[in-house]
Each structure stands twice: as structure tokens, then as C-alpha cells.
Amino acid sequence: MSGDAVIRQAVDADAPAILALTRAAYAKWVPVIGREPTPMLRDYAEVLRQDRVDLLHVDGALAAIVHTVRQPDHLEIYNLAVAPNCQGRGFGRRLLAHSEVLAASLGYDEIRLYTNKAFAENIKIYLRVGYEIYAEKPFKEGFTVYMKKPVAK
């Protein structure tokens, strides 16, 4: 990982940048699934009122985001997005690790995420860093893959 990388929690003023990065990161999937993935359609001003979004800046520029949601028995990663020009540099893995630490600090034993089954390269990354598939369910014209990982306390 090159450059000076800093993670900080998002504030209200970050909503437009979160949406722009998310839309750019997910754009490659639109032709794969024939629609915009749900994170591209979110109102991030509303998200920031309800949930937590952490930002990874590299050399002062927004490189990646992770949106987490507190559930009764686990922390859920709702959206992990890396700017297209920053993909393949370990920033997504860094935010996954950050989210695991956050989950443990909140008293959770488990972290979960879900993704479209068509996003095979993402699923491979999650499997490599210790997530396991625990369910697959139909969603729109495809399938959602549900994954989980225990967190160290």
C-alpha cells in the first residue's frame, strides 16, 4: 500500500463524495447484472443519520468507503467500495480489517456481509480473508450470497 492512508468516520458533508465514489466503484457491475446495484441508489445523507460510514483517504484523496450497520447479533458491512483508480492496492482489505476491529470494539462476535453472486471476484477476496458463505437467496434476477466471519476480541 503506497501513500499516506488515513481512516476516519464520515460526517454529513461527506455524503456527496460517498455517493460519487460508490457510483464509480459499482459502475463496472451494471452491465454484468443489468441494473444499478442497490448501494448506487442510496441517499447517503440519510445513511449517515442512521449508520456508520468510514472513509479511507490516501494522500488526501478519498480512496475507499465502508458502510456498516449495527444488527442485534452482528455488525453488517452494507457497502464496501474502492475508487476504480485505487482498486487492487489493498484498500478494500484494509477497510475489511478495520470493520472487524470495529465489530469487536462494539462487542460483536461476528461480522457479516452480502454481495451479488455475479460479483465473483469480490466473493473470492472475502473467502481469502476468512469469510465463509452461509446462505444464497434469490434477489431480483440473480442471487445474493451471504457471508460471515468471526471476529477476534
PDB file of C-alpha atoms in Angstrom:
ATOM      1  CA  MET A   1       0.000   0.000   0.000  1.00  0.00           C
ATOM      2  CA  SER A   2       1.531   3.285  -1.046  1.00  0.00           C
ATOM      3  CA  GLY A   3       0.965   6.799   0.186  1.00  0.00           C
ATOM      4  CA  ASP A   4      -0.256   8.187   3.463  1.00  0.00           C
ATOM      5  CA  ALA A   5      -3.512   6.341   4.301  1.00  0.00           C
ATOM      6  CA  VAL A   6      -5.915   7.661   6.936  1.00  0.00           C
ATOM      7  CA  ILE A   7      -9.268   6.206   8.042  1.00  0.00           C
ATOM      8  CA  ARG A   8     -11.867   8.480   9.585  1.00  0.00           C
ATOM      9  CA  GLN A   9     -15.586   8.340  10.283  1.00  0.00           C
ATOM     10  CA  ALA A  10     -17.702  10.215   7.755  1.00  0.00           C
ATOM     11  CA  VAL A  11     -19.646  13.360   8.621  1.00  0.00           C
ATOM     12  CA  ASP A  12     -22.735  14.829   6.930  1.00  0.00           C
ATOM     13  CA  ALA A  13     -20.677  16.900   4.480  1.00  0.00           C
ATOM     14  CA  ASP A  14     -19.121  13.670   3.103  1.00  0.00           C
ATOM     15  CA  ALA A  15     -22.419  12.333   1.676  1.00  0.00           C
ATOM     16  CA  PRO A  16     -21.880  13.597  -1.914  1.00  0.00           C
ATOM     17  CA  ALA A  17     -18.333  12.172  -2.053  1.00  0.00           C
ATOM     18  CA  ILE A  18     -19.536   8.810  -0.688  1.00  0.00           C
ATOM     19  CA  LEU A  19     -22.219   8.606  -3.376  1.00  0.00           C
ATOM     20  CA  ALA A  20     -19.788   9.615  -6.134  1.00  0.00           C
ATOM     21  CA  LEU A  21     -17.199   7.025  -5.075  1.00  0.00           C
ATOM     22  CA  THR A  22     -19.860   4.314  -4.691  1.00  0.00           C
ATOM     23  CA  ARG A  23     -21.324   5.044  -8.127  1.00  0.00           C
ATOM     24  CA  ALA A  24     -17.864   4.951  -9.724  1.00  0.00           C
ATOM     25  CA  ALA A  25     -16.855   1.747  -7.929  1.00  0.00           C
ATOM     26  CA  TYR A  26     -20.040  -0.147  -8.810  1.00  0.00           C
ATOM     27  CA  ALA A  27     -20.364   1.129 -12.412  1.00  0.00           C
ATOM     28  CA  LYS A  28     -18.498  -1.907 -13.764  1.00  0.00           C
ATOM     29  CA  TRP A  29     -21.205  -4.194 -12.362  1.00  0.00           C
ATOM     30  CA  VAL A  30     -24.150  -2.512 -14.123  1.00  0.00           C
ATOM     31  CA  PRO A  31     -23.610  -4.389 -17.419  1.00  0.00           C
ATOM     32  CA  VAL A  32     -22.976  -7.634 -15.512  1.00  0.00           C
ATOM     33  CA  ILE A  33     -26.324  -7.633 -13.655  1.00  0.00           C
ATOM     34  CA  GLY A  34     -28.323  -5.339 -15.949  1.00  0.00           C
ATOM     35  CA  ARG A  35     -29.169  -2.747 -13.302  1.00  0.00           C
ATOM     36  CA  GLU A  36     -27.575  -0.436 -10.784  1.00  0.00           C
ATOM     37  CA  PRO A  37     -26.617  -2.278  -7.587  1.00  0.00           C
ATOM     38  CA  THR A  38     -28.544  -1.047  -4.541  1.00  0.00           C
ATOM     39  CA  PRO A  39     -25.611   0.904  -2.972  1.00  0.00           C
ATOM     40  CA  MET A  40     -25.581   3.149  -6.065  1.00  0.00           C
ATOM     41  CA  LEU A  41     -29.146   4.238  -5.285  1.00  0.00           C
ATOM     42  CA  ARG A  42     -28.810   5.112  -1.592  1.00  0.00           C
ATOM     43  CA  ASP A  43     -29.310   8.567  -0.109  1.00  0.00           C
ATOM     44  CA  TYR A  44     -26.054   8.863   1.813  1.00  0.00           C
ATOM     45  CA  ALA A  45     -27.211  11.916   3.761  1.00  0.00           C
ATOM     46  CA  GLU A  46     -29.911   9.624   5.203  1.00  0.00           C
ATOM     47  CA  VAL A  47     -27.431   6.760   5.641  1.00  0.00           C
ATOM     48  CA  LEU A  48     -25.154   8.994   7.720  1.00  0.00           C
ATOM     49  CA  ARG A  49     -28.059   9.841  10.040  1.00  0.00           C
ATOM     50  CA  GLN A  50     -28.653   6.133  10.740  1.00  0.00           C
ATOM     51  CA  ASP A  51     -25.444   4.180  10.226  1.00  0.00           C
ATOM     52  CA  ARG A  52     -21.693   4.489  10.226  1.00  0.00           C
ATOM     53  CA  VAL A  53     -19.543   5.091   7.169  1.00  0.00           C
ATOM     54  CA  ASP A  54     -15.764   5.121   7.426  1.00  0.00           C
ATOM     55  CA  LEU A  55     -13.593   6.732   4.776  1.00  0.00           C
ATOM     56  CA  LEU A  56     -10.090   5.784   3.693  1.00  0.00           C
ATOM     57  CA  HIS A  57      -8.126   8.723   2.329  1.00  0.00           C
ATOM     58  CA  VAL A  58      -4.776   8.217   0.599  1.00  0.00           C
ATOM     59  CA  ASP A  59      -2.566  11.262   0.158  1.00  0.00           C
ATOM     60  CA  GLY A  60      -5.621  13.387   0.983  1.00  0.00           C
ATOM     61  CA  ALA A  61      -7.919  11.849  -1.658  1.00  0.00           C
ATOM     62  CA  LEU A  62     -10.910   9.605  -0.918  1.00  0.00           C
ATOM     63  CA  ALA A  63      -9.904   6.087  -1.970  1.00  0.00           C
ATOM     64  CA  ALA A  64     -12.493   3.799  -0.338  1.00  0.00           C
ATOM     65  CA  ILE A  65     -15.504   3.658   1.964  1.00  0.00           C
ATOM     66  CA  VAL A  66     -17.155   1.084   4.203  1.00  0.00           C
ATOM     67  CA  HIS A  67     -20.768   1.426   5.398  1.00  0.00           C
ATOM     68  CA  THR A  68     -21.589  -0.656   8.473  1.00  0.00           C
ATOM     69  CA  VAL A  69     -24.921  -1.320  10.149  1.00  0.00           C
ATOM     70  CA  ARG A  70     -25.345  -2.480  13.741  1.00  0.00           C
ATOM     71  CA  GLN A  71     -27.589  -5.538  13.911  1.00  0.00           C
ATOM     72  CA  PRO A  72     -28.718  -7.244  17.135  1.00  0.00           C
ATOM     73  CA  ASP A  73     -26.155 -10.069  16.922  1.00  0.00           C
ATOM     74  CA  HIS A  74     -23.540  -8.899  14.382  1.00  0.00           C
ATOM     75  CA  LEU A  75     -22.048  -5.948  12.564  1.00  0.00           C
ATOM     76  CA  GLU A  76     -23.079  -5.900   8.913  1.00  0.00           C
ATOM     77  CA  ILE A  77     -20.992  -4.479   6.115  1.00  0.00           C
ATOM     78  CA  TYR A  78     -23.612  -2.995   3.827  1.00  0.00           C
ATOM     79  CA  ASN A  79     -21.274  -1.396   1.320  1.00  0.00           C
ATOM     80  CA  LEU A  80     -17.543  -1.639   0.709  1.00  0.00           C
ATOM     81  CA  ALA A  81     -16.442   0.433  -2.272  1.00  0.00           C
ATOM     82  CA  VAL A  82     -12.995   1.306  -3.614  1.00  0.00           C
ATOM     83  CA  ALA A  83     -12.431   4.029  -6.199  1.00  0.00           C
ATOM     84  CA  PRO A  84     -11.634   2.443  -9.580  1.00  0.00           C
ATOM     85  CA  ASN A  85      -8.171   4.064  -9.719  1.00  0.00           C
ATOM     86  CA  CYS A  86      -7.372   2.634  -6.269  1.00  0.00           C
ATOM     87  CA  GLN A  87      -8.556  -0.951  -6.741  1.00  0.00           C
ATOM     88  CA  GLY A  88      -6.038  -3.747  -6.356  1.00  0.00           C
ATOM     89  CA  ARG A  89      -3.940  -1.840  -3.811  1.00  0.00           C
ATOM     90  CA  GLY A  90      -5.245  -3.477  -0.611  1.00  0.00           C
ATOM     91  CA  PHE A  91      -7.566  -0.663   0.448  1.00  0.00           C
ATOM     92  CA  GLY A  92     -10.648  -2.878   0.493  1.00  0.00           C
ATOM     93  CA  ARG A  93      -8.845  -5.417   2.659  1.00  0.00           C
ATOM     94  CA  ARG A  94      -7.730  -2.635   4.958  1.00  0.00           C
ATOM     95  CA  LEU A  95     -11.330  -1.499   5.430  1.00  0.00           C
ATOM     96  CA  LEU A  96     -12.459  -5.091   5.991  1.00  0.00           C
ATOM     97  CA  ALA A  97      -9.869  -5.411   8.774  1.00  0.00           C
ATOM     98  CA  HIS A  98     -10.926  -2.022  10.167  1.00  0.00           C
ATOM     99  CA  SER A  99     -14.556  -3.207  10.233  1.00  0.00           C
ATOM    100  CA  GLU A 100     -13.584  -6.377  12.088  1.00  0.00           C
ATOM    101  CA  VAL A 101     -11.829  -4.299  14.751  1.00  0.00           C
ATOM    102  CA  LEU A 102     -14.881  -2.038  14.941  1.00  0.00           C
ATOM    103  CA  ALA A 103     -17.178  -5.068  15.351  1.00  0.00           C
ATOM    104  CA  ALA A 104     -15.052  -6.403  18.212  1.00  0.00           C
ATOM    105  CA  SER A 105     -14.964  -2.970  19.883  1.00  0.00           C
ATOM    106  CA  LEU A 106     -18.777  -2.905  19.780  1.00  0.00           C
ATOM    107  CA  GLY A 107     -18.927  -6.311  21.491  1.00  0.00           C
ATOM    108  CA  TYR A 108     -19.854  -8.396  18.457  1.00  0.00           C
ATOM    109  CA  ASP A 109     -18.543 -11.925  17.882  1.00  0.00           C
ATOM    110  CA  GLU A 110     -19.315 -11.883  14.166  1.00  0.00           C
ATOM    111  CA  ILE A 111     -19.246  -9.658  11.109  1.00  0.00           C
ATOM    112  CA  ARG A 112     -21.377 -10.314   8.051  1.00  0.00           C
ATOM    113  CA  LEU A 113     -21.753  -9.029   4.529  1.00  0.00           C
ATOM    114  CA  TYR A 114     -23.637  -9.931   1.414  1.00  0.00           C
ATOM    115  CA  THR A 115     -22.969  -9.475  -2.257  1.00  0.00           C
ATOM    116  CA  ASN A 116     -24.354 -10.357  -5.641  1.00  0.00           C
ATOM    117  CA  LYS A 117     -23.328 -13.850  -6.755  1.00  0.00           C
ATOM    118  CA  ALA A 118     -22.289 -12.333 -10.115  1.00  0.00           C
ATOM    119  CA  PHE A 119     -19.551 -10.371  -8.309  1.00  0.00           C
ATOM    120  CA  ALA A 120     -17.353 -13.489  -8.259  1.00  0.00           C
ATOM    121  CA  GLU A 121     -14.039 -11.634  -7.871  1.00  0.00           C
ATOM    122  CA  ASN A 122     -15.332  -9.961  -4.697  1.00  0.00           C
ATOM    123  CA  ILE A 123     -16.526 -13.275  -3.277  1.00  0.00           C
ATOM    124  CA  LYS A 124     -13.053 -14.739  -3.863  1.00  0.00           C
ATOM    125  CA  ILE A 125     -11.481 -11.862  -1.928  1.00  0.00           C
ATOM    126  CA  TYR A 126     -13.879 -12.328   1.001  1.00  0.00           C
ATOM    127  CA  LEU A 127     -13.174 -16.075   1.088  1.00  0.00           C
ATOM    128  CA  ARG A 128      -9.407 -15.422   1.054  1.00  0.00           C
ATOM    129  CA  VAL A 129      -9.644 -13.166   4.117  1.00  0.00           C
ATOM    130  CA  GLY A 130     -11.649 -15.678   6.151  1.00  0.00           C
ATOM    131  CA  TYR A 131     -15.317 -15.123   5.343  1.00  0.00           C
ATOM    132  CA  GLU A 132     -17.496 -18.161   4.708  1.00  0.00           C
ATOM    133  CA  ILE A 133     -20.703 -18.446   2.728  1.00  0.00           C
ATOM    134  CA  TYR A 134     -23.673 -19.333   4.899  1.00  0.00           C
ATOM    135  CA  ALA A 135     -26.610 -18.697   2.540  1.00  0.00           C
ATOM    136  CA  GLU A 136     -27.618 -17.881  -1.013  1.00  0.00           C
ATOM    137  CA  LYS A 137     -31.026 -16.399  -1.769  1.00  0.00           C
ATOM    138  CA  PRO A 138     -32.738 -15.246  -4.957  1.00  0.00           C
ATOM    139  CA  PHE A 139     -32.802 -11.460  -5.422  1.00  0.00           C
ATOM    140  CA  LYS A 140     -34.271  -9.769  -8.474  1.00  0.00           C
ATOM    141  CA  GLU A 141     -32.837 -11.634 -11.488  1.00  0.00           C
ATOM    142  CA  GLY A 142     -29.877 -13.128  -9.595  1.00  0.00           C
ATOM    143  CA  PHE A 143     -28.749 -14.416  -6.233  1.00  0.00           C
ATOM    144  CA  THR A 144     -27.397 -12.785  -3.098  1.00  0.00           C
ATOM    145  CA  VAL A 145     -24.514 -14.532  -1.344  1.00  0.00           C
ATOM    146  CA  TYR A 146     -24.421 -14.084   2.443  1.00  0.00           C
ATOM    147  CA  MET A 147     -21.051 -14.372   4.160  1.00  0.00           C
ATOM    148  CA  LYS A 148     -19.824 -14.207   7.757  1.00  0.00           C
ATOM    149  CA  LYS A 149     -16.646 -14.237   9.774  1.00  0.00           C
ATOM    150  CA  PRO A 150     -15.946 -14.495  13.492  1.00  0.00           C
ATOM    151  CA  VAL A 151     -14.111 -11.519  14.955  1.00  0.00           C
ATOM    152  CA  ALA A 152     -11.266 -11.707  17.436  1.00  0.00           C
ATOM    153  CA  LYS A 153     -11.813  -9.917  20.717  1.00  0.00           C
TER     154      LYS A 153
END
